[in-house]
GROMACS .gro file of C-alpha atoms in nm:
model
  281
    1MET     CA    1   9.490   5.812   1.731
    2SER     CA    2   9.872   5.870   1.700
    3SER     CA    3  10.039   5.935   1.362
    4SER     CA    4  10.207   5.605   1.350
    5GLN     CA    5   9.885   5.407   1.406
    6SER     CA    6   9.716   5.601   1.123
    7SER     CA    7  10.006   5.524   0.899
    8GLN     CA    8   9.982   5.150   0.984
    9LEU     CA    9   9.596   5.151   0.920
   10SER     CA   10   9.646   5.318   0.582
   11SER     CA   11   9.912   5.056   0.496
   12LYS     CA   12   9.689   4.775   0.577
   13VAL     CA   13   9.401   4.921   0.362
   14VAL     CA   14   9.620   4.974   0.070
   15ASN     CA   15   9.772   4.642   0.088
   16SER     CA   16   9.436   4.465   0.084
   17TRP     CA   17   9.343   4.587  -0.260
   18PRO     CA   18   9.613   4.405  -0.446
   19ASN     CA   19   9.542   4.091  -0.277
   20ARG     CA   20   9.176   4.104  -0.386
   21SER     CA   21   9.271   4.207  -0.739
   22ILE     CA   22   9.531   3.896  -0.758
   23GLU     CA   23   9.258   3.668  -0.615
   24SER     CA   24   8.995   3.791  -0.865
   25SER     CA   25   9.237   3.764  -1.163
   26GLN     CA   26   9.326   3.415  -1.068
   27THR     CA   27   8.955   3.292  -1.025
   28LEU     CA   28   8.829   3.414  -1.378
   29PRO     CA   29   9.090   3.253  -1.602
   30LEU     CA   30   9.061   2.929  -1.409
   31VAL     CA   31   8.688   2.893  -1.506
   32LEU     CA   32   8.778   2.982  -1.875
   33ILE     CA   33   9.065   2.732  -1.881
   34ILE     CA   34   8.831   2.455  -1.762
   35ILE     CA   35   8.493   2.529  -1.942
   36VAL     CA   36   8.605   2.672  -2.276
   37PRO     CA   37   8.830   2.371  -2.383
   38PHE     CA   38   8.560   2.131  -2.270
   39VAL     CA   39   8.302   2.318  -2.480
   40LEU     CA   40   8.537   2.336  -2.781
   41GLN     CA   41   8.626   1.976  -2.759
   42LEU     CA   42   8.243   1.873  -2.738
   43MET     CA   43   8.171   2.094  -3.035
   44ALA     CA   44   8.457   1.950  -3.229
   45ALA     CA   45   8.348   1.588  -3.132
   46VAL     CA   46   7.986   1.663  -3.239
   47GLY     CA   47   8.090   1.830  -3.564
   48LEU     CA   48   8.332   1.558  -3.657
   49THR     CA   49   8.081   1.295  -3.593
   50GLY     CA   50   7.818   1.466  -3.797
   51TRP     CA   51   8.063   1.520  -4.080
   52LEU     CA   52   8.179   1.153  -4.065
   53ALA     CA   53   7.818   1.034  -4.062
   54PHE     CA   54   7.734   1.260  -4.363
   55ARG     CA   55   8.038   1.144  -4.556
   56ASN     CA   56   7.973   0.778  -4.492
   57GLY     CA   57   7.608   0.815  -4.581
   58GLN     CA   58   7.706   0.990  -4.905
   59ARG     CA   59   7.958   0.729  -4.986
   60ALA     CA   60   7.699   0.452  -4.915
   61THR     CA   61   7.436   0.636  -5.138
   62ASN     CA   62   7.688   0.674  -5.422
   63ALA     CA   63   7.795   0.314  -5.392
   64LEU     CA   64   7.429   0.189  -5.414
   65ALA     CA   65   7.359   0.430  -5.708
   66SER     CA   66   7.682   0.311  -5.879
   67GLN     CA   67   7.586  -0.047  -5.817
   68ALA     CA   68   7.239   0.006  -5.965
   69ARG     CA   69   7.376   0.176  -6.269
   70SER     CA   70   7.632  -0.113  -6.321
   71GLU     CA   71   7.355  -0.371  -6.287
   72VAL     CA   72   7.140  -0.186  -6.546
   73THR     CA   73   7.422  -0.137  -6.783
   74GLU     CA   74   7.524  -0.505  -6.753
   75ARG     CA   75   7.174  -0.614  -6.821
   76ILE     CA   76   7.141  -0.394  -7.128
   77GLN     CA   77   7.480  -0.497  -7.251
   78THR     CA   78   7.387  -0.869  -7.213
   79HIS     CA   79   7.064  -0.820  -7.410
   80LEU     CA   80   7.235  -0.612  -7.679
   81ASN     CA   81   7.519  -0.876  -7.716
   82PHE     CA   82   7.252  -1.148  -7.785
   83TYR     CA   83   7.037  -0.904  -7.978
   84LEU     CA   84   7.326  -0.815  -8.211
   85GLU     CA   85   7.493  -1.162  -8.243
   86GLU     CA   86   7.188  -1.351  -8.336
   87PRO     CA   87   7.151  -1.196  -8.687
   88PHE     CA   88   7.506  -1.317  -8.790
   89HIS     CA   89   7.434  -1.656  -8.642
   90ILE     CA   90   7.137  -1.674  -8.880
   91THR     CA   91   7.342  -1.546  -9.189
   92GLN     CA   92   7.621  -1.790  -9.125
   93ALA     CA   93   7.385  -2.084  -9.075
   94ASN     CA   94   7.211  -2.005  -9.413
   95ILE     CA   95   7.548  -1.973  -9.588
   96ASN     CA   96   7.641  -2.306  -9.430
   97SER     CA   97   7.315  -2.462  -9.557
   98VAL     CA   98   7.396  -2.345  -9.915
   99LYS     CA   99   7.747  -2.467  -9.919
  100LEU     CA  100   7.642  -2.819  -9.779
  101GLY     CA  101   7.364  -2.830 -10.050
  102GLU     CA  102   7.087  -2.841  -9.797
  103LEU     CA  103   6.955  -2.497  -9.927
  104ASP     CA  104   6.921  -2.401 -10.303
  105ILE     CA  105   6.930  -2.033 -10.369
  106GLU     CA  106   6.763  -2.094 -10.697
  107ASN     CA  107   6.463  -2.238 -10.526
  108LYS     CA  108   6.243  -1.940 -10.411
  109ILE     CA  109   5.982  -2.149 -10.242
  110ALA     CA  110   6.234  -2.351 -10.046
  111LEU     CA  111   6.401  -2.015  -9.944
  112GLU     CA  112   6.067  -1.864  -9.835
  113ARG     CA  113   5.989  -2.175  -9.603
  114HIS     CA  114   6.340  -2.175  -9.459
  115PHE     CA  115   6.346  -1.805  -9.378
  116ALA     CA  116   5.992  -1.820  -9.233
  117LEU     CA  117   6.080  -2.100  -8.990
  118GLN     CA  118   6.390  -1.912  -8.881
  119LEU     CA  119   6.171  -1.607  -8.811
  120LYS     CA  120   5.937  -1.814  -8.593
  121SER     CA  121   6.235  -1.902  -8.368
  122SER     CA  122   6.386  -1.555  -8.373
  123PRO     CA  123   6.127  -1.303  -8.259
  124SER     CA  124   6.384  -1.024  -8.237
  125VAL     CA  125   6.440  -1.040  -8.617
  126SER     CA  126   6.207  -0.865  -8.852
  127GLN     CA  127   6.317  -0.990  -9.191
  128ILE     CA  128   6.552  -1.258  -9.336
  129TYR     CA  129   6.638  -1.254  -9.698
  130VAL     CA  130   6.906  -1.311  -9.975
  131GLY     CA  131   6.988  -1.066 -10.253
  132ARG     CA  132   7.145  -1.237 -10.542
  133ASN     CA  133   7.416  -1.078 -10.776
  134ASN     CA  134   7.158  -1.103 -11.066
  135GLY     CA  135   6.921  -0.883 -10.877
  136ILE     CA  136   6.680  -1.151 -10.750
  137ASN     CA  137   6.553  -1.096 -10.392
  138VAL     CA  138   6.383  -1.360 -10.176
  139LEU     CA  139   6.258  -1.227  -9.829
  140ALA     CA  140   6.051  -1.356  -9.550
  141GLY     CA  141   5.917  -1.102  -9.298
  142MET     CA  142   5.723  -1.092  -8.969
  143GLN     CA  143   5.452  -0.842  -8.955
  144SER     CA  144   5.360  -0.642  -8.645
  145ASP     CA  145   5.065  -0.868  -8.578
  146GLY     CA  146   5.272  -1.176  -8.595
  147SER     CA  147   5.179  -1.288  -8.951
  148LEU     CA  148   5.423  -1.397  -9.196
  149ILE     CA  149   5.472  -1.260  -9.558
  150THR     CA  150   5.718  -1.309  -9.841
  151LYS     CA  151   5.847  -1.055 -10.083
  152THR     CA  152   6.000  -1.212 -10.405
  153THR     CA  153   6.138  -1.028 -10.695
  154GLU     CA  154   6.052  -1.161 -11.054
  155GLY     CA  155   6.249  -1.112 -11.378
  156ASN     CA  156   6.140  -0.744 -11.409
  157LEU     CA  157   6.269  -0.683 -11.037
  158GLN     CA  158   5.905  -0.611 -10.920
  159ARG     CA  159   5.834  -0.766 -10.594
  160HIS     CA  160   5.532  -0.993 -10.541
  161VAL     CA  161   5.397  -1.012 -10.189
  162TYR     CA  162   5.235  -1.328 -10.046
  163ALA     CA  163   5.090  -1.427  -9.711
  164LEU     CA  164   5.246  -1.729  -9.558
  165ASP     CA  165   5.124  -1.980  -9.309
  166ALA     CA  166   5.325  -2.093  -8.999
  167MET     CA  167   5.520  -2.341  -9.215
  168GLY     CA  168   5.618  -2.083  -9.474
  169ASN     CA  169   5.380  -2.184  -9.733
  170ARG     CA  170   5.209  -1.931  -9.959
  171THR     CA  171   4.843  -1.896  -9.887
  172LYS     CA  172   4.735  -1.561 -10.057
  173PHE     CA  173   4.862  -1.318 -10.301
  174LEU     CA  174   4.859  -0.971 -10.156
  175LYS     CA  175   5.010  -0.710 -10.396
  176VAL     CA  176   5.285  -0.607 -10.624
  177LEU     CA  177   5.550  -0.357 -10.503
  178PRO     CA  178   5.757  -0.130 -10.729
  179LYS     CA  179   6.090  -0.244 -10.884
  180TYR     CA  180   6.347  -0.335 -10.622
  181ASP     CA  181   6.714  -0.404 -10.684
  182PRO     CA  182   6.895  -0.539 -10.385
  183ARG     CA  183   7.242  -0.467 -10.533
  184THR     CA  184   7.168  -0.088 -10.481
  185ARG     CA  185   7.082  -0.122 -10.117
  186PRO     CA  186   7.306  -0.018  -9.839
  187TRP     CA  187   7.339  -0.372  -9.694
  188PHE     CA  188   7.437  -0.516 -10.017
  189GLN     CA  189   7.696  -0.254 -10.079
  190ALA     CA  190   7.837  -0.284  -9.721
  191ALA     CA  191   7.892  -0.671  -9.762
  192LEU     CA  192   8.069  -0.613 -10.096
  193SER     CA  193   8.285  -0.347  -9.949
  194HIS     CA  194   8.387  -0.544  -9.645
  195LYS     CA  195   8.390  -0.886  -9.793
  196GLN     CA  196   8.292  -1.035  -9.459
  197PRO     CA  197   8.009  -1.020  -9.209
  198THR     CA  198   7.919  -0.663  -9.138
  199TRP     CA  199   7.664  -0.417  -9.025
  200SER     CA  200   7.506  -0.166  -9.263
  201GLU     CA  201   7.459   0.203  -9.161
  202ILE     CA  202   7.138   0.297  -8.996
  203TYR     CA  203   6.889   0.361  -9.280
  204THR     CA  204   6.524   0.369  -9.378
  205PHE     CA  205   6.371   0.049  -9.500
  206PRO     CA  206   6.137   0.054  -9.796
  207GLN     CA  207   5.830   0.021  -9.576
  208GLY     CA  208   5.942   0.327  -9.379
  209GLU     CA  209   6.078   0.181  -9.065
  210ILE     CA  210   6.427   0.280  -8.937
  211GLY     CA  211   6.671  -0.019  -8.875
  212ILE     CA  212   7.007  -0.169  -8.943
  213THR     CA  213   7.098  -0.489  -9.142
  214ALA     CA  214   7.359  -0.764  -9.071
  215ALA     CA  215   7.489  -0.869  -9.408
  216GLN     CA  216   7.731  -1.147  -9.511
  217PRO     CA  217   7.862  -1.225  -9.866
  218LEU     CA  218   7.797  -1.567 -10.017
  219TYR     CA  219   8.066  -1.715 -10.237
  220ASP     CA  220   8.078  -2.035 -10.432
  221ARG     CA  221   8.367  -2.274 -10.417
  222GLN     CA  222   8.564  -2.074 -10.684
  223ASP     CA  223   8.527  -1.768 -10.472
  224ASN     CA  224   8.264  -1.605 -10.705
  225LEU     CA  225   8.007  -1.389 -10.546
  226GLN     CA  226   7.656  -1.553 -10.551
  227GLY     CA  227   7.477  -1.301 -10.324
  228VAL     CA  228   7.437  -1.155  -9.990
  229MET     CA  229   7.255  -1.317  -9.700
  230ALA     CA  230   7.104  -1.056  -9.473
  231VAL     CA  231   6.884  -1.010  -9.151
  232ASP     CA  232   6.695  -0.690  -9.053
  233LEU     CA  233   6.674  -0.539  -8.702
  234ILE     CA  234   6.419  -0.254  -8.633
  235LEU     CA  235   6.544   0.002  -8.390
  236ALA     CA  236   6.194   0.043  -8.233
  237LYS     CA  237   6.238  -0.311  -8.089
  238ILE     CA  238   6.553  -0.194  -7.894
  239ASN     CA  239   6.343   0.094  -7.767
  240ASP     CA  240   6.084  -0.147  -7.637
  241PHE     CA  241   6.353  -0.336  -7.452
  242LEU     CA  242   6.500  -0.023  -7.299
  243HIS     CA  243   6.158   0.091  -7.194
  244SER     CA  244   6.103  -0.242  -7.010
  245VAL     CA  245   6.425  -0.182  -6.796
  246LYS     CA  246   6.331   0.003  -6.483
  247VAL     CA  247   6.637   0.205  -6.369
  248SER     CA  248   6.465   0.430  -6.106
  249ALA     CA  249   6.147   0.641  -6.076
  250LYS     CA  250   6.285   0.916  -6.311
  251GLY     CA  251   6.582   0.744  -6.465
  252GLN     CA  252   6.613   0.687  -6.837
  253THR     CA  253   6.857   0.494  -7.061
  254PHE     CA  254   6.995   0.570  -7.404
  255ILE     CA  255   7.213   0.391  -7.655
  256VAL     CA  256   7.418   0.643  -7.848
  257GLU     CA  257   7.652   0.605  -8.154
  258ARG     CA  258   8.009   0.723  -8.137
  259SER     CA  259   7.899   1.003  -8.365
  260GLY     CA  260   7.664   1.120  -8.097
  261LEU     CA  261   7.335   1.007  -8.275
  262ILE     CA  262   7.082   0.840  -8.066
  263VAL     CA  263   7.015   0.472  -8.163
  264ALA     CA  264   6.752   0.399  -7.899
  265THR     CA  265   6.594   0.532  -7.591
  266SER     CA  266   6.378   0.423  -7.306
  267THR     CA  267   6.164   0.736  -7.302
  268GLY     CA  268   5.913   0.614  -7.558
  269GLU     CA  269   6.003   0.879  -7.806
  270LYS     CA  270   6.137   0.776  -8.156
  271PRO     CA  271   6.501   0.856  -8.198
  272TYR     CA  272   6.436   0.989  -8.535
  273LEU     CA  273   6.212   1.234  -8.735
  274PHE     CA  274   6.038   1.190  -9.072
  275VAL     CA  275   6.098   1.483  -9.296
  276GLN     CA  276   5.916   1.528  -9.641
  277ASP     CA  277   6.109   1.637  -9.942
  278SER     CA  278   5.979   1.857 -10.232
  279GLN     CA  279   5.799   1.564 -10.384
  280GLY     CA  280   5.613   1.487 -10.070
  281ASN     CA  281   5.808   1.153  -9.995
   0.00000   0.00000   0.00000
């Protein structure tokens, strides 16, 4: 073999390596260019679809939860509006009856019958009464068993308790309670202070229950105070209603004063505690 032929053969061998290298370098990026973007697009589409589905499901769940809360809140608010308006309808009706001469505040028996009949048609109300500016108090109350009683103060401000029938007539003398002056009670003081229909603060009733009183002052034609018409609401009855409202399997509802104190709750627990003083009261 001549030197020229050897040179040509070497040149061919050397020239073949770059061609293979170029061919290999062109084949690998082409696969990556085609496959990798496709995979990335597929992953992005799946991820975006999953994220949108999760977000839409979350929005739908939140919307349903919000709707359920709104419905429960509206139901509670509707009940409370009726529950809290009814006492003032009663006090205003009684004041109108006195002004029209249909009801005599000097006639204790007539007052007892009148208040008792009102209680029969207003089961959410526990007691209806009048406290006069001379210290006389006439009250009709509904007991927990549905029976009616009256508590009427005499000249010495002691209260005599009688059982009443369905028409408000006295049937049996029950007992004598200690002296009671309505003029010192929170509801009487609240009505005098505001000079218009108002709520008392939440306070303890003489029988130990916690409640609130709707009170409205009664004036004669000369604008002289004759007394205060009042209606009692017991907080426990609001608890009973909240307990009957089903929010969810574990949901609970509360009514809270602006001060932060709990007024009522659906948990079944009382929103207050009894504490004994040094005298054991």
